[in-house]
Coordinates of C-alpha atoms in Angstrom, one line a residue:
X1073 CA 74.0 103.7 85.3
X1074 CA 77.7 102.9 85.4
X1075 CA 79.5 104.0 88.6
X1076 CA 82.8 106.0 88.3
X1077 CA 86.1 104.1 88.4
X1078 CA 88.3 104.2 91.5
X1079 CA 88.5 106.8 93.8
X1080 CA 91.5 106.2 96.3
X1081 CA 92.2 107.3 99.8
X1082 CA 95.2 107.0 102.0
X1083 CA 96.1 103.8 104.0
X1084 CA 92.7 102.0 104.2
X1085 CA 93.2 99.0 101.9
X1086 CA 94.3 96.0 104.0
X1087 CA 95.2 92.5 103.6
X1088 CA 97.7 90.2 105.0
X1089 CA 99.6 87.2 103.5
X1090 CA 101.2 84.5 105.7
X1091 CA 102.9 81.4 104.3
X1092 CA 102.3 78.3 106.4
X1093 CA 101.7 75.1 104.4
X1094 CA 103.6 73.1 101.7
X1095 CA 103.0 73.4 98.0
X1096 CA 104.5 74.4 94.8
X1097 CA 103.7 76.3 91.5
X1098 CA 104.2 79.3 89.4
X1099 CA 102.2 81.9 87.5
X1100 CA 102.8 84.3 84.7
X1101 CA 101.0 87.0 87.0
X1102 CA 104.1 87.3 89.0
X1103 CA 106.0 88.8 86.2
X1104 CA 105.3 92.5 87.0
X1105 CA 106.1 92.0 90.6
X1106 CA 109.4 90.1 89.6
X1107 CA 110.5 93.3 87.6
X1108 CA 110.2 95.4 90.8
X1109 CA 113.3 94.7 92.9
X1110 CA 113.2 94.8 96.7
X1111 CA 113.3 98.3 97.9
X1112 CA 116.5 99.2 100.1
X1113 CA 115.5 99.8 103.7
X1114 CA 117.7 103.0 103.2
X1115 CA 115.0 104.4 101.3
X1116 CA 112.6 105.0 104.2
X1117 CA 110.3 102.2 103.5
X1118 CA 108.0 100.1 105.7
X1119 CA 111.0 98.1 107.0
X1120 CA 112.9 101.1 108.2
X1121 CA 110.0 103.1 109.5
X1122 CA 108.2 100.5 111.5
X1123 CA 109.7 96.9 111.6
X1124 CA 113.6 97.3 111.9
X1125 CA 113.2 99.7 114.9
X1126 CA 111.2 96.9 116.7
X1127 CA 114.0 94.5 116.2
X1128 CA 112.2 92.4 113.5
X1129 CA 114.1 91.3 110.4
X1130 CA 112.5 92.7 107.3
X1131 CA 112.9 92.6 103.5
X1132 CA 111.3 95.5 101.7
X1133 CA 109.3 94.6 98.6
X1134 CA 106.2 96.9 98.2
X1135 CA 103.7 96.6 101.0
X1136 CA 101.3 98.2 103.4
X1137 CA 101.7 99.3 107.1
X1138 CA 98.3 99.0 108.8
X1139 CA 99.0 95.6 110.2
X1140 CA 101.9 97.1 112.2
X1141 CA 100.7 100.4 113.4
X1142 CA 99.2 99.1 116.7
X1143 CA 101.7 98.3 119.3
X1144 CA 103.8 95.1 118.9
X1145 CA 101.8 93.3 121.5
X1146 CA 98.5 94.1 119.7
X1147 CA 99.5 94.1 116.0
X1148 CA 98.6 90.9 114.1
X1149 CA 101.7 91.2 111.9
X1150 CA 104.0 91.3 115.0
X1151 CA 102.1 88.5 116.7
X1152 CA 102.4 86.1 113.6
X1153 CA 106.1 86.9 113.3
X1154 CA 106.7 86.2 116.9
X1155 CA 105.1 82.7 116.4
X1156 CA 107.2 81.8 113.5
X1157 CA 105.1 82.8 110.5
X1158 CA 106.6 84.1 107.3
X1159 CA 104.5 87.3 107.2
X1160 CA 103.9 88.9 103.8
X1161 CA 102.0 92.2 103.8
X1162 CA 100.1 92.9 100.7
X1163 CA 99.1 96.2 99.1
X1164 CA 97.1 97.5 96.3
X1165 CA 97.2 100.3 93.8
X1166 CA 96.4 103.8 94.8
X1167 CA 97.8 103.8 98.3
X1168 CA 100.8 105.4 99.8
X1169 CA 102.9 102.5 99.2
X1170 CA 101.7 101.6 95.8
X1171 CA 101.8 104.5 93.2
X1172 CA 104.3 102.9 90.7
X1173 CA 103.3 102.1 87.1
X1174 CA 105.3 101.1 84.1
X1175 CA 103.7 103.8 81.9
X1176 CA 101.3 106.2 83.9
X1177 CA 101.9 108.6 86.7
X1178 CA 99.4 109.3 89.5
X1179 CA 98.5 112.5 87.5
X1180 CA 97.3 110.5 84.5
X1181 CA 93.6 109.8 84.4
X1182 CA 94.2 106.2 83.0
X1183 CA 96.2 105.6 86.2
X1184 CA 92.9 105.5 88.1
X1185 CA 91.0 103.6 85.6
X1186 CA 90.1 100.6 87.7
X1187 CA 87.7 99.4 90.3
X1188 CA 87.9 96.9 93.4
X1189 CA 87.2 94.3 90.8
X1190 CA 90.6 94.7 89.4
X1191 CA 92.2 94.6 92.7
X1192 CA 90.6 91.2 93.4
X1193 CA 91.2 89.8 89.8
X1194 CA 94.7 91.2 89.1
X1195 CA 96.4 92.7 92.1
X1196 CA 95.6 89.9 94.6
X1197 CA 96.3 87.2 91.9
X1198 CA 99.7 88.7 91.2
X1199 CA 100.4 89.0 94.9
X1200 CA 99.4 85.4 95.6
X1201 CA 101.2 84.1 92.7
X1202 CA 104.3 86.0 93.7
X1203 CA 104.4 84.7 97.3
X1204 CA 103.4 81.2 96.1
X1205 CA 106.3 81.1 93.7
X1206 CA 108.9 82.5 96.0
X1207 CA 108.0 80.3 99.0
X1208 CA 106.8 77.2 97.2
X1209 CA 103.9 76.9 99.8
X1210 CA 100.2 77.5 100.0
X1211 CA 99.1 80.7 101.7
X1212 CA 96.9 81.5 104.7
X1213 CA 95.0 84.6 103.6
X1214 CA 94.1 87.3 106.1
X1215 CA 92.1 90.2 105.2
X1216 CA 90.3 93.2 106.8
X1217 CA 87.5 95.4 105.2
X1218 CA 88.6 95.8 101.5
X1219 CA 91.0 92.9 101.9
X1220 CA 87.7 90.8 102.6
X1221 CA 85.7 91.9 99.7
X1222 CA 88.7 91.3 97.4
X1223 CA 89.4 88.0 99.1
X1224 CA 85.8 86.9 98.6
X1225 CA 85.7 87.8 94.9
X1226 CA 89.1 86.2 94.3
X1227 CA 88.3 83.0 96.1
X1228 CA 85.5 82.3 93.6
X1229 CA 88.3 82.0 91.0
X1230 CA 89.9 78.5 90.6
X1231 CA 93.3 79.8 89.8
X1232 CA 93.5 81.8 92.9
X1233 CA 91.9 79.4 95.5
X1234 CA 94.2 76.5 94.6
X1235 CA 97.1 78.7 96.1
X1236 CA 95.2 79.3 99.4
X1237 CA 95.1 76.9 102.4
X1238 CA 92.6 78.8 104.5
X1239 CA 91.2 82.2 104.9
X1240 CA 90.6 84.6 107.8
X1241 CA 88.3 87.6 107.1
X1242 CA 88.0 90.4 109.7
X1243 CA 84.8 92.6 109.1
X1244 CA 83.9 90.7 105.9
X1245 CA 82.3 92.7 103.2
X1246 CA 80.3 91.5 100.1
X1247 CA 76.9 93.0 100.6
X1248 CA 76.3 96.5 101.8
X1249 CA 72.6 96.7 102.0
X1250 CA 72.5 97.7 105.7
X1251 CA 75.3 100.2 105.9
X1252 CA 74.4 102.8 108.6
X1253 CA 77.6 104.9 108.8
X1254 CA 76.4 108.6 108.4
X1255 CA 79.6 109.7 106.5
X1256 CA 79.2 106.9 104.0
X1257 CA 75.4 107.6 103.5
X1258 CA 75.8 111.3 103.0
X1259 CA 78.8 110.8 100.6
X1260 CA 76.5 108.4 98.5
X1261 CA 73.6 110.8 98.7
X1262 CA 75.6 113.6 97.4
X1263 CA 77.3 111.4 94.5
X1264 CA 80.7 112.3 96.0
X1265 CA 82.6 109.9 93.8
X1266 CA 81.1 111.0 90.6
X1267 CA 81.4 114.7 91.5
X1268 CA 85.1 114.3 92.2
X1269 CA 85.8 112.3 89.0
X1270 CA 83.8 114.7 87.0
X1271 CA 86.3 117.5 88.5
X1272 CA 89.1 115.3 87.4
X1273 CA 90.0 114.5 90.9
X1274 CA 90.9 110.8 91.3
X1275 CA 92.7 110.7 94.6
X1276 CA 91.2 112.4 97.8
X1277 CA 93.7 113.1 100.4
X1278 CA 91.9 113.9 103.7
X1279 CA 95.0 116.0 104.8
X1280 CA 94.8 118.3 101.8
X1281 CA 92.8 121.7 101.8
X1282 CA 90.3 120.1 99.6
X1283 CA 90.0 117.0 101.7
X1284 CA 89.4 119.1 104.7
X1285 CA 86.7 121.0 103.1
X1286 CA 84.9 117.9 102.0
X1287 CA 85.1 116.6 105.4
X1288 CA 83.8 119.8 106.8
X1289 CA 80.7 119.7 104.4
X1290 CA 80.0 116.0 105.2
X1291 CA 80.6 116.2 108.7
X1292 CA 78.6 119.2 109.9
X1293 CA 76.0 117.2 111.5
X1294 CA 76.6 116.3 115.3
X1295 CA 75.0 113.1 114.6
X1296 CA 77.3 111.9 111.8
X1297 CA 80.2 109.5 112.5
X1298 CA 82.9 110.8 110.4
X1299 CA 85.7 108.8 112.0
X1300 CA 85.1 106.1 109.4
X1301 CA 86.9 107.4 106.2
X1302 CA 86.3 104.1 104.3
X1303 CA 83.4 105.9 102.8
X1304 CA 85.7 107.3 100.2
X1305 CA 86.6 104.0 98.9
X1306 CA 83.3 102.0 99.3
X1307 CA 80.6 101.6 96.9
X1308 CA 77.1 100.7 98.1
X1309 CA 75.5 98.0 96.1
X1310 CA 71.9 97.0 96.4
X1311 CA 71.1 93.3 96.5
X1312 CA 74.2 92.1 94.4
X1313 CA 77.9 91.3 95.0
X1314 CA 78.8 91.7 91.4
X1315 CA 81.3 92.8 88.8
X1316 CA 81.8 96.4 87.6
X1317 CA 78.7 97.9 86.1
X1318 CA 79.5 99.5 82.7
X1319 CA 76.0 100.3 82.0
X1320 CA 73.7 98.3 79.5
X1321 CA 75.8 98.7 76.4
X1322 CA 79.2 98.3 78.1
X1323 CA 77.8 95.1 79.9
X1324 CA 76.4 93.6 76.7
X1325 CA 79.9 94.3 75.0
X1326 CA 81.9 92.8 77.9
X1327 CA 79.7 90.3 79.8
X1328 CA 77.1 89.5 77.1
X1329 CA 74.3 90.5 79.3
X1330 CA 72.6 93.7 80.5
X1331 CA 73.7 93.5 84.1
X1332 CA 77.1 92.5 85.5
X1333 CA 77.4 88.9 86.6
X1334 CA 77.7 88.4 90.3
X1335 CA 80.6 86.8 92.0
X1336 CA 79.1 83.5 93.0
X1337 CA 80.0 82.9 96.8
X1338 CA 78.8 79.3 96.5
X1339 CA 81.5 78.6 94.1
X1340 CA 84.1 78.9 97.0
X1341 CA 85.1 75.4 97.7
X1342 CA 83.4 73.8 100.7
X1343 CA 86.8 72.3 101.7
X1344 CA 88.3 75.8 102.2
X1345 CA 88.5 76.6 106.0
X1346 CA 87.2 80.0 106.6
X1347 CA 87.2 82.2 109.8
X1348 CA 85.3 85.3 110.2
X1349 CA 85.4 88.0 112.9
X1350 CA 82.6 90.8 113.0
X1351 CA 81.3 93.3 115.3
X1352 CA 77.8 94.5 116.6
X1353 CA 78.8 98.2 116.3
X1354 CA 80.4 97.9 112.8
X1355 CA 78.5 100.6 110.6
X1356 CA 80.0 99.1 107.4
X1357 CA 80.0 95.4 107.7
X1358 CA 76.7 95.2 109.3
X1359 CA 75.7 92.0 111.1
X1360 CA 72.8 91.3 108.7
X1361 CA 75.0 91.6 105.7
X1362 CA 77.5 89.4 107.2
X1363 CA 74.9 86.7 108.0
X1364 CA 73.7 86.9 104.3
X1365 CA 77.3 86.3 103.2
X1366 CA 77.5 83.3 105.3
X1367 CA 74.4 81.8 104.2
X1368 CA 75.7 81.9 100.5
X1369 CA 78.9 80.0 101.3
X1370 CA 78.8 76.2 100.8
X1371 CA 80.7 75.8 104.1
X1372 CA 80.0 77.3 107.6
X1373 CA 82.9 79.4 108.7
X1374 CA 84.1 79.6 112.2
X1375 CA 82.7 82.8 113.6
X1376 CA 83.9 85.4 116.2
X1377 CA 81.2 87.9 117.2
X1378 CA 82.1 90.8 119.4
X1379 CA 79.1 93.0 120.3
X1380 CA 81.0 96.2 121.3
X1381 CA 83.5 96.2 118.3
X1382 CA 83.3 98.5 115.4
X1383 CA 84.9 98.4 112.0
X1384 CA 88.4 99.6 112.9
X1385 CA 88.5 97.9 116.4
X1386 CA 89.6 94.6 114.8
X1387 CA 92.9 96.4 113.8
X1388 CA 93.3 99.2 116.2
X1389 CA 91.8 98.1 119.6
X1390 CA 94.2 98.1 122.5
X1391 CA 92.7 94.7 123.4
X1392 CA 92.8 93.1 119.9
X1393 CA 95.2 90.4 121.0
X1394 CA 92.9 89.0 123.7
X1395 CA 89.6 89.9 122.1
X1396 CA 90.4 88.9 118.4
X1397 CA 93.7 87.3 117.7
X1398 CA 93.6 84.5 120.4
X1399 CA 90.5 83.1 118.6
X1400 CA 92.1 83.6 115.1
X1401 CA 95.3 81.7 116.3
X1402 CA 93.3 78.8 117.5
X1403 CA 91.7 78.6 114.1
X1404 CA 95.2 78.7 112.5
X1405 CA 96.6 76.1 114.8
X1406 CA 93.9 73.6 114.0
X1407 CA 93.4 74.3 110.3
X1408 CA 97.0 74.6 109.4
X1409 CA 98.4 72.0 111.8
X1410 CA 100.3 74.9 113.6
X1411 CA 101.8 73.3 117.0
X1412 CA 101.9 76.1 119.6
X1413 CA 100.7 76.9 122.9
X1414 CA 99.6 80.4 122.0

């Protein structure tokens, strides 16, 4: 059975783009982004709200904020900027910072007619092409959570991987066979996504009255972990890391086969340096699933395992710099030829 299309929630789609190495190129995928002029900081965007008050120069395009909401000492975006990197913060459709469309509004059904596959194949391609064209340099890709599932899928595409010099993935997700987050499992069991789409609801705001009611219904068990709201944008797939399932007839029409084709992780070039950080208390990116992802890659990534870290700790921990980012910076220094004593 085909799963419903996208159901978006607040600010949980994370990825980071950092330009570090030489290169050149252009792509027609940047056309849409080029037509969107950088927003004035007077408009109350990311720059005015978070970066300029901290004394960091900033040009507003359209970007997310998650990499900056921890303290400047513990947020990776600030740490990279402090060390001389040109930091580009990516964002995808459906979040607070990305609700624009040339034709549709957020109230139109077709505005939400997409899945995370489109985020990888179109949104990420457009962002990387845009940065690659503007900077004339290859890109170090850093992603967390959905930023990793998008990144892994995108890096199987030759037109994308040619623009990337290396990749760092925090809490990498591709397979989700061993998810144990209670909120996620209950949401899947009650077919929350299908129920909401049937009701004509395509965006679930957990601060709204309906969002609070749904949280109450899902979180009335003292043993459920409802701190992980990634459930609302995550689809559990059994055994495959594959493209969107349109059902048998839809798959035959679009793919020429009954089942959607997988994203072949083995097609990611062996020469691409990859770093992965994952935690022993991650209820979404389970250790067993991470290990399966690694086994399917042609190369052996550099791995950082932190036994007591959960899914959000890699972004929000008050010790993220010492626990995570020091190791990540060592990887960057070696793979990108970055000369620093960090």
